[in-house]
Tab-separated table of C-alpha atoms in Angstrom:
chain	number	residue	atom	x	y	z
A	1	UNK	CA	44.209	-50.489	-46.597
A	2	UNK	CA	43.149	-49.060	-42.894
A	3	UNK	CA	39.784	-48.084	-41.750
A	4	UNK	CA	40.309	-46.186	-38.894
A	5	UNK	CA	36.878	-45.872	-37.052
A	6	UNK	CA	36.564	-42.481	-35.384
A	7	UNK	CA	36.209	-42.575	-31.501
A	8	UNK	CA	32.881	-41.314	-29.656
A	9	UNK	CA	32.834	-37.690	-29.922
A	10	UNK	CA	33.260	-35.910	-26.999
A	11	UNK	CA	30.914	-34.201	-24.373
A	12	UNK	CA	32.134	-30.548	-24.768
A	13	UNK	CA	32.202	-29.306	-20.884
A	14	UNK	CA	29.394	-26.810	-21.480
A	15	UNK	CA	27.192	-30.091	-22.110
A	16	UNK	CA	28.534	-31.728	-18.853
A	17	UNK	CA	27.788	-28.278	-16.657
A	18	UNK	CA	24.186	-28.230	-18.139
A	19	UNK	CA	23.866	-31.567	-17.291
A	20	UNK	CA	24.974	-31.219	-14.013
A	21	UNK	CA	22.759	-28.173	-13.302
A	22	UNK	CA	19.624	-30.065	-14.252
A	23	UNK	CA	20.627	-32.753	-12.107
A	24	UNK	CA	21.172	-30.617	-9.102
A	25	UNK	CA	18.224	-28.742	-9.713
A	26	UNK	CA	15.786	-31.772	-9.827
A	27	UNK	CA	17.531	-33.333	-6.545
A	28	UNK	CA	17.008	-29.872	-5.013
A	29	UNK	CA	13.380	-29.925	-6.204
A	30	UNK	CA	12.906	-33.554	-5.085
A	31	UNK	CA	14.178	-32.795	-1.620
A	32	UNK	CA	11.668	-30.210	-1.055
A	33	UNK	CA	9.361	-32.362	-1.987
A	34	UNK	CA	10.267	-34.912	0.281
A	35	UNK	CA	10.335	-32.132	3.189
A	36	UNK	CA	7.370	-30.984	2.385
A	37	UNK	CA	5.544	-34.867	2.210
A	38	UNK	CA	7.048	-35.497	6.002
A	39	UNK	CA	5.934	-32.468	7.160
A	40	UNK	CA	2.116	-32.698	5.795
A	41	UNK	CA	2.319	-36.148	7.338
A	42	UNK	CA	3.100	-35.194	10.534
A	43	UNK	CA	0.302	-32.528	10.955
A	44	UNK	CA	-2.362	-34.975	9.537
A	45	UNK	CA	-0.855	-37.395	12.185
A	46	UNK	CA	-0.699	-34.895	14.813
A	47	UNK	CA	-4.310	-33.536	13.558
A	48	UNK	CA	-5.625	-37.146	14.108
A	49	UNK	CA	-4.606	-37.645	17.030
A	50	UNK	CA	-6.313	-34.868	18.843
A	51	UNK	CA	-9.958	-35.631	16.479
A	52	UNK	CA	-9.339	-32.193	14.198
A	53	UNK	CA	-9.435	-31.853	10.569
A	54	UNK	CA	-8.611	-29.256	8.172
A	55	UNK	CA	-11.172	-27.509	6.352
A	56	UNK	CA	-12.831	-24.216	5.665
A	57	UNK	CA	-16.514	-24.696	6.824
A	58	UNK	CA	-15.826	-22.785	9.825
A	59	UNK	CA	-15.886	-19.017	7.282
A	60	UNK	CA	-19.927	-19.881	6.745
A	61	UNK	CA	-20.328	-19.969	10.657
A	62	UNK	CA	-21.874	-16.876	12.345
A	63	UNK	CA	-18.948	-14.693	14.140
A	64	UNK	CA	-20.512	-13.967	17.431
A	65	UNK	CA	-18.731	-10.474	17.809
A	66	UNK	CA	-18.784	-6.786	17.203
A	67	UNK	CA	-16.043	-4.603	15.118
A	68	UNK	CA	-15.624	-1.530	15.679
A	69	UNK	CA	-14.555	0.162	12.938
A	70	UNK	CA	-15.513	-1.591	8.932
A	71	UNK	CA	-16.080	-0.261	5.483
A	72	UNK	CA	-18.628	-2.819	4.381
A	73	UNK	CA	-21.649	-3.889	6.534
A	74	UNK	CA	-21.557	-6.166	9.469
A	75	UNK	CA	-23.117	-6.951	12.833
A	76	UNK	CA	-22.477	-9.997	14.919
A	77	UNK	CA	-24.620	-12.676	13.460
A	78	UNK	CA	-22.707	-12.168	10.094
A	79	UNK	CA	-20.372	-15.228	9.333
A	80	UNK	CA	-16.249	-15.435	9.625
A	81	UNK	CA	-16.544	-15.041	5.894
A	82	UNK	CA	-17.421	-11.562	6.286
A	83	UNK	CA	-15.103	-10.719	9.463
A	84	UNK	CA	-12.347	-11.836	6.699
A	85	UNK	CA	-13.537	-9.485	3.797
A	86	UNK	CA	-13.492	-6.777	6.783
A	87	UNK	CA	-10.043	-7.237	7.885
A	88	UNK	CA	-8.458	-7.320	4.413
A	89	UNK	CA	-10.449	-3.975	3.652
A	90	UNK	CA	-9.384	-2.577	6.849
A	91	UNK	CA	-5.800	-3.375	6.073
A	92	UNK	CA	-5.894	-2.277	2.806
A	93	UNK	CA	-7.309	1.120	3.783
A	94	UNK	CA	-4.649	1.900	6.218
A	95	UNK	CA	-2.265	0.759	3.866
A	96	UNK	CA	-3.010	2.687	0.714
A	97	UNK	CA	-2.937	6.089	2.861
A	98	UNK	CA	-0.128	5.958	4.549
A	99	UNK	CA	1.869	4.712	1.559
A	100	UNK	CA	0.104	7.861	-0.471
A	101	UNK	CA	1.092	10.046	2.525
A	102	UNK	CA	4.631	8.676	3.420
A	103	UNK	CA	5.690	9.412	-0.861
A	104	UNK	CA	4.198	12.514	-0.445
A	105	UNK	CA	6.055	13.898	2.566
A	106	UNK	CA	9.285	11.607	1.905
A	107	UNK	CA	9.561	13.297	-1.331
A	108	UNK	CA	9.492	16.177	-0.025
A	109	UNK	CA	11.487	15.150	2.608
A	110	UNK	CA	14.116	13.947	0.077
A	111	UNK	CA	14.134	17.101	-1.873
A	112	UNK	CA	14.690	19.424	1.139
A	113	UNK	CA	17.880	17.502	2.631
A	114	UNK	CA	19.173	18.871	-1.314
A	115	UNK	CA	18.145	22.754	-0.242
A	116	UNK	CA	20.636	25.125	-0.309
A	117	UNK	CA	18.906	26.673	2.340
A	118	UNK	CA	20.879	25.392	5.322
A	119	UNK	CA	18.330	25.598	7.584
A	120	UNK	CA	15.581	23.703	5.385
A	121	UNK	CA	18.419	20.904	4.606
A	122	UNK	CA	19.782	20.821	8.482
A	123	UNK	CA	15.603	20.565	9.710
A	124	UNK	CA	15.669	17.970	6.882
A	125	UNK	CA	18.082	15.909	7.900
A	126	UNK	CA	17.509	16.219	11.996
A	127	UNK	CA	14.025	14.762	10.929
A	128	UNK	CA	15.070	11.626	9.005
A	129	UNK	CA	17.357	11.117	11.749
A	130	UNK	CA	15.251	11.622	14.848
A	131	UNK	CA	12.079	9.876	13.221
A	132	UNK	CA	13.883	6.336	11.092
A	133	UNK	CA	15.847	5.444	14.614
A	134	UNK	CA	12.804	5.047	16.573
A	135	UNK	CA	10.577	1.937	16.478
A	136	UNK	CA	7.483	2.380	14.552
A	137	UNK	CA	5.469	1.185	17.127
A	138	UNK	CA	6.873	3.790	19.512
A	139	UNK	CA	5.305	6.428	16.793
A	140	UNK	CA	1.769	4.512	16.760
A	141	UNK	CA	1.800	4.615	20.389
A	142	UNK	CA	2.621	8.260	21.017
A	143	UNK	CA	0.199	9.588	18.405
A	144	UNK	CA	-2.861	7.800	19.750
A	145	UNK	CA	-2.129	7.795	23.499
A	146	UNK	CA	-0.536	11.302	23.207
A	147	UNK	CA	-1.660	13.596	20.458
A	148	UNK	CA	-4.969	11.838	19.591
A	149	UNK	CA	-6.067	10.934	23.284
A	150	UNK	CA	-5.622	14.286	23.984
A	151	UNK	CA	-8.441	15.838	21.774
A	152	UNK	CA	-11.445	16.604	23.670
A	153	UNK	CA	-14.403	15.364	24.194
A	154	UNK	CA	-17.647	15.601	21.686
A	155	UNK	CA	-19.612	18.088	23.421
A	156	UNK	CA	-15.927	20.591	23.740
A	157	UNK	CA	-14.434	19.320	19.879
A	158	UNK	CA	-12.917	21.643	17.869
A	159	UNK	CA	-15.200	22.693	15.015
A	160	UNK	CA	-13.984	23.245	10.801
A	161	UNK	CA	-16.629	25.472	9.627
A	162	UNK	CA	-19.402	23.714	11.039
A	163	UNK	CA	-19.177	20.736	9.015
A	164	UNK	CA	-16.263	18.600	10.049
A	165	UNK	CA	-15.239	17.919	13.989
A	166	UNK	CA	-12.435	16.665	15.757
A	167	UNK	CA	-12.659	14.769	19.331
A	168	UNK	CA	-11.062	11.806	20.812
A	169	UNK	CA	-13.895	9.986	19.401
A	170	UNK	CA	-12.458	10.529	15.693
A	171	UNK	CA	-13.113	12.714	13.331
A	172	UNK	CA	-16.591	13.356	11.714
A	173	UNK	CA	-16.710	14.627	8.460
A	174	UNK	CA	-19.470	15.157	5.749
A	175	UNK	CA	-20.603	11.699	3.807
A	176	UNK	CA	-22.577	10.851	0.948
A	177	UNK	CA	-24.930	7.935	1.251
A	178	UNK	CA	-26.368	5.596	-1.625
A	179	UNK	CA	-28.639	3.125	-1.826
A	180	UNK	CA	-26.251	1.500	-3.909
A	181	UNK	CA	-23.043	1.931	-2.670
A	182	UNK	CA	-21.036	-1.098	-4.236
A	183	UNK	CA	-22.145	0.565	-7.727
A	184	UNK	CA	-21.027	4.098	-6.249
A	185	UNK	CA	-17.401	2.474	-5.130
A	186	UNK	CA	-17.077	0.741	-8.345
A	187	UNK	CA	-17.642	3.925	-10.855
A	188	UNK	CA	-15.149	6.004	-8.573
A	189	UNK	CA	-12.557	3.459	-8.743
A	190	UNK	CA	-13.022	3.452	-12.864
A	191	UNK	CA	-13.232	7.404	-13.073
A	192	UNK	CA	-9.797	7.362	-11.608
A	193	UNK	CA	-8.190	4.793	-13.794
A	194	UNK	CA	-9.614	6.670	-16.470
A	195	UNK	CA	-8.083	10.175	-15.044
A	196	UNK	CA	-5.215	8.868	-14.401
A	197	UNK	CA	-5.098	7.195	-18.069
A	198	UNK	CA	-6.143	10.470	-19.961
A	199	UNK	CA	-3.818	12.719	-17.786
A	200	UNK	CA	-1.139	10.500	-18.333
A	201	UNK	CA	-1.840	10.478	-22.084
A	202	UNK	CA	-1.950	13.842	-22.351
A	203	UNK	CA	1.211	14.656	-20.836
A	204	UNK	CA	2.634	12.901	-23.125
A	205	UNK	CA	1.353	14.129	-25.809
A	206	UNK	CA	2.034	17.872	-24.614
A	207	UNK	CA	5.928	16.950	-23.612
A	208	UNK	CA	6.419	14.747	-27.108
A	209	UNK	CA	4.588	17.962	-29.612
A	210	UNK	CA	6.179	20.528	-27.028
A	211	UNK	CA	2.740	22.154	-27.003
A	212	UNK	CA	0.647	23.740	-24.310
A	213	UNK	CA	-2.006	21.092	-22.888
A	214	UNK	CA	-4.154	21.484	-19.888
A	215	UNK	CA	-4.038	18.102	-18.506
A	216	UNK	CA	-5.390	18.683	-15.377
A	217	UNK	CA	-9.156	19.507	-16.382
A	218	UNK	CA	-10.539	16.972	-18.427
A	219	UNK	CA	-8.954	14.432	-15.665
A	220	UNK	CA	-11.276	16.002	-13.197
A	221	UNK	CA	-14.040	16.137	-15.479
A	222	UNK	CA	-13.671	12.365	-15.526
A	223	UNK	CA	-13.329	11.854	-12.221
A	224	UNK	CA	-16.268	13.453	-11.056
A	225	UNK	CA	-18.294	13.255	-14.441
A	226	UNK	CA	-18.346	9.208	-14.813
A	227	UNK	CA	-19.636	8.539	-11.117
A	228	UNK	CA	-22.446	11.804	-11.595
A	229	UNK	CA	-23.495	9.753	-14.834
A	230	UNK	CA	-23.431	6.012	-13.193
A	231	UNK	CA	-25.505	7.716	-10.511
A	232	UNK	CA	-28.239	9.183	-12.780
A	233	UNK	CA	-28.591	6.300	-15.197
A	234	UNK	CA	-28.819	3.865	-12.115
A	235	UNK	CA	-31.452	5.712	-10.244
A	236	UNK	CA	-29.661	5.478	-6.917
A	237	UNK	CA	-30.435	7.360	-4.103
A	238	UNK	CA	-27.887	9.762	-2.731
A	239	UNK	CA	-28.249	12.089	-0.056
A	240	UNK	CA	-25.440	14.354	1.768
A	241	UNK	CA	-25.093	14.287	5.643
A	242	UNK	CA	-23.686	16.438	7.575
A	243	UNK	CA	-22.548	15.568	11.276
A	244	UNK	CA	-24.271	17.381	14.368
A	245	UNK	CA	-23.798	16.779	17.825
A	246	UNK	CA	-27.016	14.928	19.659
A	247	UNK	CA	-26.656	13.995	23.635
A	248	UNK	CA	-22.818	13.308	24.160
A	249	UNK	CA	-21.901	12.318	21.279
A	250	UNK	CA	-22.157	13.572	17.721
A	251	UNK	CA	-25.033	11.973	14.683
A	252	UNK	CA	-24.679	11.458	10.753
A	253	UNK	CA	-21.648	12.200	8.748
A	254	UNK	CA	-18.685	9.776	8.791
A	255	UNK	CA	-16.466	9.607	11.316
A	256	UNK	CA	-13.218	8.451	11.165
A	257	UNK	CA	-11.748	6.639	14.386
A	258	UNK	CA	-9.071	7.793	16.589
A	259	UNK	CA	-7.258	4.377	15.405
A	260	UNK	CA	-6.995	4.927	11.713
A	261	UNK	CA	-5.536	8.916	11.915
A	262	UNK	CA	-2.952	7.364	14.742
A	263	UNK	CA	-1.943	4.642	12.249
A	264	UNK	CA	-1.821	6.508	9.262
A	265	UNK	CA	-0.034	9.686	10.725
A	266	UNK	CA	2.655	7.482	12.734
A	267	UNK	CA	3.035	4.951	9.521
A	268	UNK	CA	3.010	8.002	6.901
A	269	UNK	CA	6.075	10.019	9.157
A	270	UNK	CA	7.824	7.009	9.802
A	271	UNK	CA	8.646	5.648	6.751
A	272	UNK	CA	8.774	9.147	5.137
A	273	UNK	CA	12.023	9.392	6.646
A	274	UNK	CA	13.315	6.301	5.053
A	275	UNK	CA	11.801	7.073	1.708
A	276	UNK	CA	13.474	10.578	2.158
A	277	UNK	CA	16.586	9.104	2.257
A	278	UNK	CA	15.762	7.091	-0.972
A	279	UNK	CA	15.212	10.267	-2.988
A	280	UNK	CA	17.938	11.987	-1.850
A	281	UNK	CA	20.385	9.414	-2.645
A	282	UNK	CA	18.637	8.632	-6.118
A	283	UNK	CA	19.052	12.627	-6.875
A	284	UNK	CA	22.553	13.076	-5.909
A	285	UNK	CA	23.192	9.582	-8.500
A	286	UNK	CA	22.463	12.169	-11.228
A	287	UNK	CA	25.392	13.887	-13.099
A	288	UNK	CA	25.800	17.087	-11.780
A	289	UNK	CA	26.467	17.943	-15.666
A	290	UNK	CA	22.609	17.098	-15.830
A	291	UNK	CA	21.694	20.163	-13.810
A	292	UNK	CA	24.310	22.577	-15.090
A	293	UNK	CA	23.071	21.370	-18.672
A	294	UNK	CA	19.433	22.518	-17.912
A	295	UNK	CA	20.482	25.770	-16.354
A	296	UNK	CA	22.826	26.628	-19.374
A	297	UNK	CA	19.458	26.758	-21.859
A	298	UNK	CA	17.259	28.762	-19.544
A	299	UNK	CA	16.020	25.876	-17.202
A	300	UNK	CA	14.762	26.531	-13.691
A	301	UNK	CA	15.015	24.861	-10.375
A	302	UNK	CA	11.454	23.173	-10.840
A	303	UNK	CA	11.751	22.317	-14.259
A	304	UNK	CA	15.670	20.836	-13.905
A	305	UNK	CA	14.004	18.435	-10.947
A	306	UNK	CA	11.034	17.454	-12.925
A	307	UNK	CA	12.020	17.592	-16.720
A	308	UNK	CA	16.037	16.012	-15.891
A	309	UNK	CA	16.917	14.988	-12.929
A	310	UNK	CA	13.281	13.213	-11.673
A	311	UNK	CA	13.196	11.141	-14.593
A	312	UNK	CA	16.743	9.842	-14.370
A	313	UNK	CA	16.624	9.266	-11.008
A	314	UNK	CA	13.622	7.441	-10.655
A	315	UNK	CA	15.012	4.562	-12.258
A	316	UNK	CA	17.343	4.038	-9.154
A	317	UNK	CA	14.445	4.952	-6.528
A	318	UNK	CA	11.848	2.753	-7.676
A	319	UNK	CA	13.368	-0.817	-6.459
A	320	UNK	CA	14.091	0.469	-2.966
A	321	UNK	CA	10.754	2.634	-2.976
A	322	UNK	CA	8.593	-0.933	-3.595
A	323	UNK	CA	10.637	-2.873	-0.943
A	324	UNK	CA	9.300	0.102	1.038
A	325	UNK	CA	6.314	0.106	0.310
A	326	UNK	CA	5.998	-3.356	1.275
A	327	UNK	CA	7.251	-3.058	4.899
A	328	UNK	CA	4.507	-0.344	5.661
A	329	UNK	CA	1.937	-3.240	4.175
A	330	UNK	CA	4.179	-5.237	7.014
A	331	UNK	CA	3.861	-2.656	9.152
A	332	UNK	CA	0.451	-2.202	9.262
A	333	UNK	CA	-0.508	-5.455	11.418
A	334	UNK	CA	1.058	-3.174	14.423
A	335	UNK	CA	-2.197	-1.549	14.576
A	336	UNK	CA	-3.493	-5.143	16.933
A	337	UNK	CA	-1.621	-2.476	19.401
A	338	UNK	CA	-3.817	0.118	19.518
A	339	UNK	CA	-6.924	-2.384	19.150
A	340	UNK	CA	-7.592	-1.449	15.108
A	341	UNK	CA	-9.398	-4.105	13.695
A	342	UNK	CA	-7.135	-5.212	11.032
A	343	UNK	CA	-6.761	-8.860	9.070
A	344	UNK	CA	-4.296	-9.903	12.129
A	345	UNK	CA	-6.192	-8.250	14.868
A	346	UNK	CA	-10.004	-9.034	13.747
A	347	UNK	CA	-9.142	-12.212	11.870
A	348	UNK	CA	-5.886	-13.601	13.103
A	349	UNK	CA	-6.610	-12.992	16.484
A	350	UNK	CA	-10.284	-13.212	17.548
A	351	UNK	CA	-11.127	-15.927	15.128
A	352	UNK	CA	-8.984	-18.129	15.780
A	353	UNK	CA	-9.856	-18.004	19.749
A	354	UNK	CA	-13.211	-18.657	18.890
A	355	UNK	CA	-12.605	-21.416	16.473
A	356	UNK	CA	-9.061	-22.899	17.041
A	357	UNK	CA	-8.602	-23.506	12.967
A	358	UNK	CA	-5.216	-22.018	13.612
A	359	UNK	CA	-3.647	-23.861	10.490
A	360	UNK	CA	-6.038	-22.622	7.685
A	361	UNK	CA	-6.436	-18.649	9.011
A	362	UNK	CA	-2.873	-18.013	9.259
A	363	UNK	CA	-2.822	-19.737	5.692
A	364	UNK	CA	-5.199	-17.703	4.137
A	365	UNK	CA	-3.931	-14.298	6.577
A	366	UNK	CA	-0.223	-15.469	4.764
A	367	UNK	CA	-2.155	-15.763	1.426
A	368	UNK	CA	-3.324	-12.090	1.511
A	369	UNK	CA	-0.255	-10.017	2.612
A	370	UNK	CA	1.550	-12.328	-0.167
A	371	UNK	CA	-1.183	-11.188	-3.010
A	372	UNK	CA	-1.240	-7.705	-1.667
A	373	UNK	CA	2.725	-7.708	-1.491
A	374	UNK	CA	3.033	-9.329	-5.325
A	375	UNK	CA	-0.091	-6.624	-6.983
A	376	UNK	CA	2.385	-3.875	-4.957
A	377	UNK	CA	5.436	-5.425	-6.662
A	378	UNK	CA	3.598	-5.665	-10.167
A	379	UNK	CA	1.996	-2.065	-10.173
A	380	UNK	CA	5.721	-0.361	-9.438
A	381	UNK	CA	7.002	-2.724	-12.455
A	382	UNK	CA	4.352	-1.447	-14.562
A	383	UNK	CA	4.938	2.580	-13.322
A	384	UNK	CA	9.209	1.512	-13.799
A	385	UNK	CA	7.944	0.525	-17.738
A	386	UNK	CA	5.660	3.599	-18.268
A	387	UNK	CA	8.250	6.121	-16.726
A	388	UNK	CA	11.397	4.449	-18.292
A	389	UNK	CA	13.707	6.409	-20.387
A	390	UNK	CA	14.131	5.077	-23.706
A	391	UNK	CA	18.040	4.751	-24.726
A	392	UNK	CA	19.028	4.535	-28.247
């Protein structure tokens, strides 16, 4: 009698290839390890060599300068610490209005190329063309040398009602003041969550009962309710100033610098054009069916491009809308041009002149634009989940 002793199974090929891939993937890994060892080496060598260390100490030194334009408090003997904090609110400022303004007008932008009123779709397109094909610093430059430059002076500006003024100085405006400002900032910023929550909840709630809701309302009486309240239980101090003109130039108020309206204006029309272009092509990647459909039971032009088409074609707008969005973050370190103090201008620039640590600000200037850029990234993803369409 045989015994026949079965051979060694073998390694199916989808085994081997997973194999494989690990091992690839760990030598990968290991090499850019071994990059990245050499090349931390050689700066702590190089470092060394010419007596300088890494190390953060310098942020707790005192700055030495003057900014110009900040949203938090500072004068000169403040540390680098706080010249920091002021470029990254600078920044951010600049950035969150001009991408508000640029959706705004690229939307509409988008939406009037579609017109089939030829001359709203032929100004339309002239403008997407005209405006993406020249540099965006060319825009910066013309609105603040050109259009803003050429506003005149504070004793001759143009006057809104008595209350707001424009001059090449900036533009003053009516301001509230608090005692307590960061309190003030912070119950805003939660009043407009919560708007945007409840309006957002009741929308939905009117569009899945198909009743009548006012939506609108009781999101304003949040948004201005919850910071009235905070304000009151607090006890702060608020007062309301008004701007008036004293010697040559004008008092109280807030003003807001030639430098930010150039910046915001040139960023918001430039990339409008390209976000213009985004809409359009995410509208005409709609079925026409969808729009015949809506007109067939009774729909009109507004509601067939907010109820149908909108929806639909948001899901093939939003990826190209963030990338977007984050080249006019990007694009906002242009503004070293026209001298607004920005994180590259204030921080990137005039600290590390005054304390050659080179290494460790552009590290932490790289560390912001990459937070800023992955929150931008992670607040569309959470809009593309809210918004989605849900297929059965």
């Amino acid at each position: 009698m045989t015994i026949s002793v079965p051979d060694h199974p073998q390694r199916s090929p989808l085994g081997r290839r997973r194999i494989l891939g690990w091992l690839y993937q760990g030598l990968l890994v290991a090499g850019v390890a071994l990059i990245a060892y050499v090349a931390i080496g050689n700066l702590y060598a190089n470092l060394a060599a010419r007596g300088l260390k890494l190390g953060f100490d310098f942020l707790w030194q005192e700055a030495g300068f003057e900014i110009a334009f900040h949203l938090i408090p500072y004068t000169a003997s403040d540390n680098y610490w706080r010249v920091f904090l002021i470029g990254i609110t600078n920044t951010l400022l600049v950035t969150v209005l001009a991408i508000a303004a640029s959706t705004v007008l690229g939307f509409a932008i988008g939406i009037a190329q579609l017109s089939s009123n030829w001359t709203v779709s032929r100004a339309a397109r002239i403008y997407v063309e005209v405006v993406r094909n020249l540099p965006q610093l060319l825009h910066i430059l013309i609105w603040y040398n050109v259009a803003l430059r050429a506003l005149p002076p504070p004793r001759a500006a143009h006057s809104l009602g008595d209350a707001a003024y424009l001059s090449n100085r900036g533009i003053y405006i009516p301001s509230l003041t608090t005692d307590r400002p960061g309190l003030l900032a912070l119950s805003i910023l939660l009043a407009l969550i919560l708007a945007l929550v409840l309006f957002r909840s009741l929308t939905s709630y009117a569009e899945r009962t198909g009743r009548t809701v006012n939506a609108w309302l009781p999101a304003f009486a949040v948004l201005v309710a919850l910071p009235a309240l905070a304000i009151v239980l607090s006890g702060a101090q608020v007062s309301f100033s008004v701007p008036h003109l004293r010697g040559f130039n004008f008092v109280g108020g807030w003003v807001i610098v030639p430098e930010v309206v150039a910046l915001v204006l040139a960023m918001a029309i430039y990339n409008a054009a390209f976000i213009g272009e985004l809409v359009r092509a995410s509208i005409e990647s709609v079925n026409k069916g969808q729009r015949e459909a809506s007109a067939a039971i009774g729909f009109g032009w507004w509601q067939t491009l907010r109820f149908i088409v909108i929806p639909q074609a948001v899901r093939v707008l939003l990826p190209p809308l963030s990338n977007q969005y984050l080249n006019i973050l990007k694009g906002s370190s242009l503004a070293v041009a026209i001298g607004y103090p920005d994180l590259v201008g204030v921080f990137t620039g005039i600290s590390i002149n005054q304390t050659g640590r080179a290494i460790e600000i552009v590290a932490m200037t790289m560390g912001v634009y990459l937070a800023i850029s992955l929150l931008i990234g992670a607040l569309i993803n959470l809009f593309n989940r809210m918004t989605r369409i849900v297929e059965r």
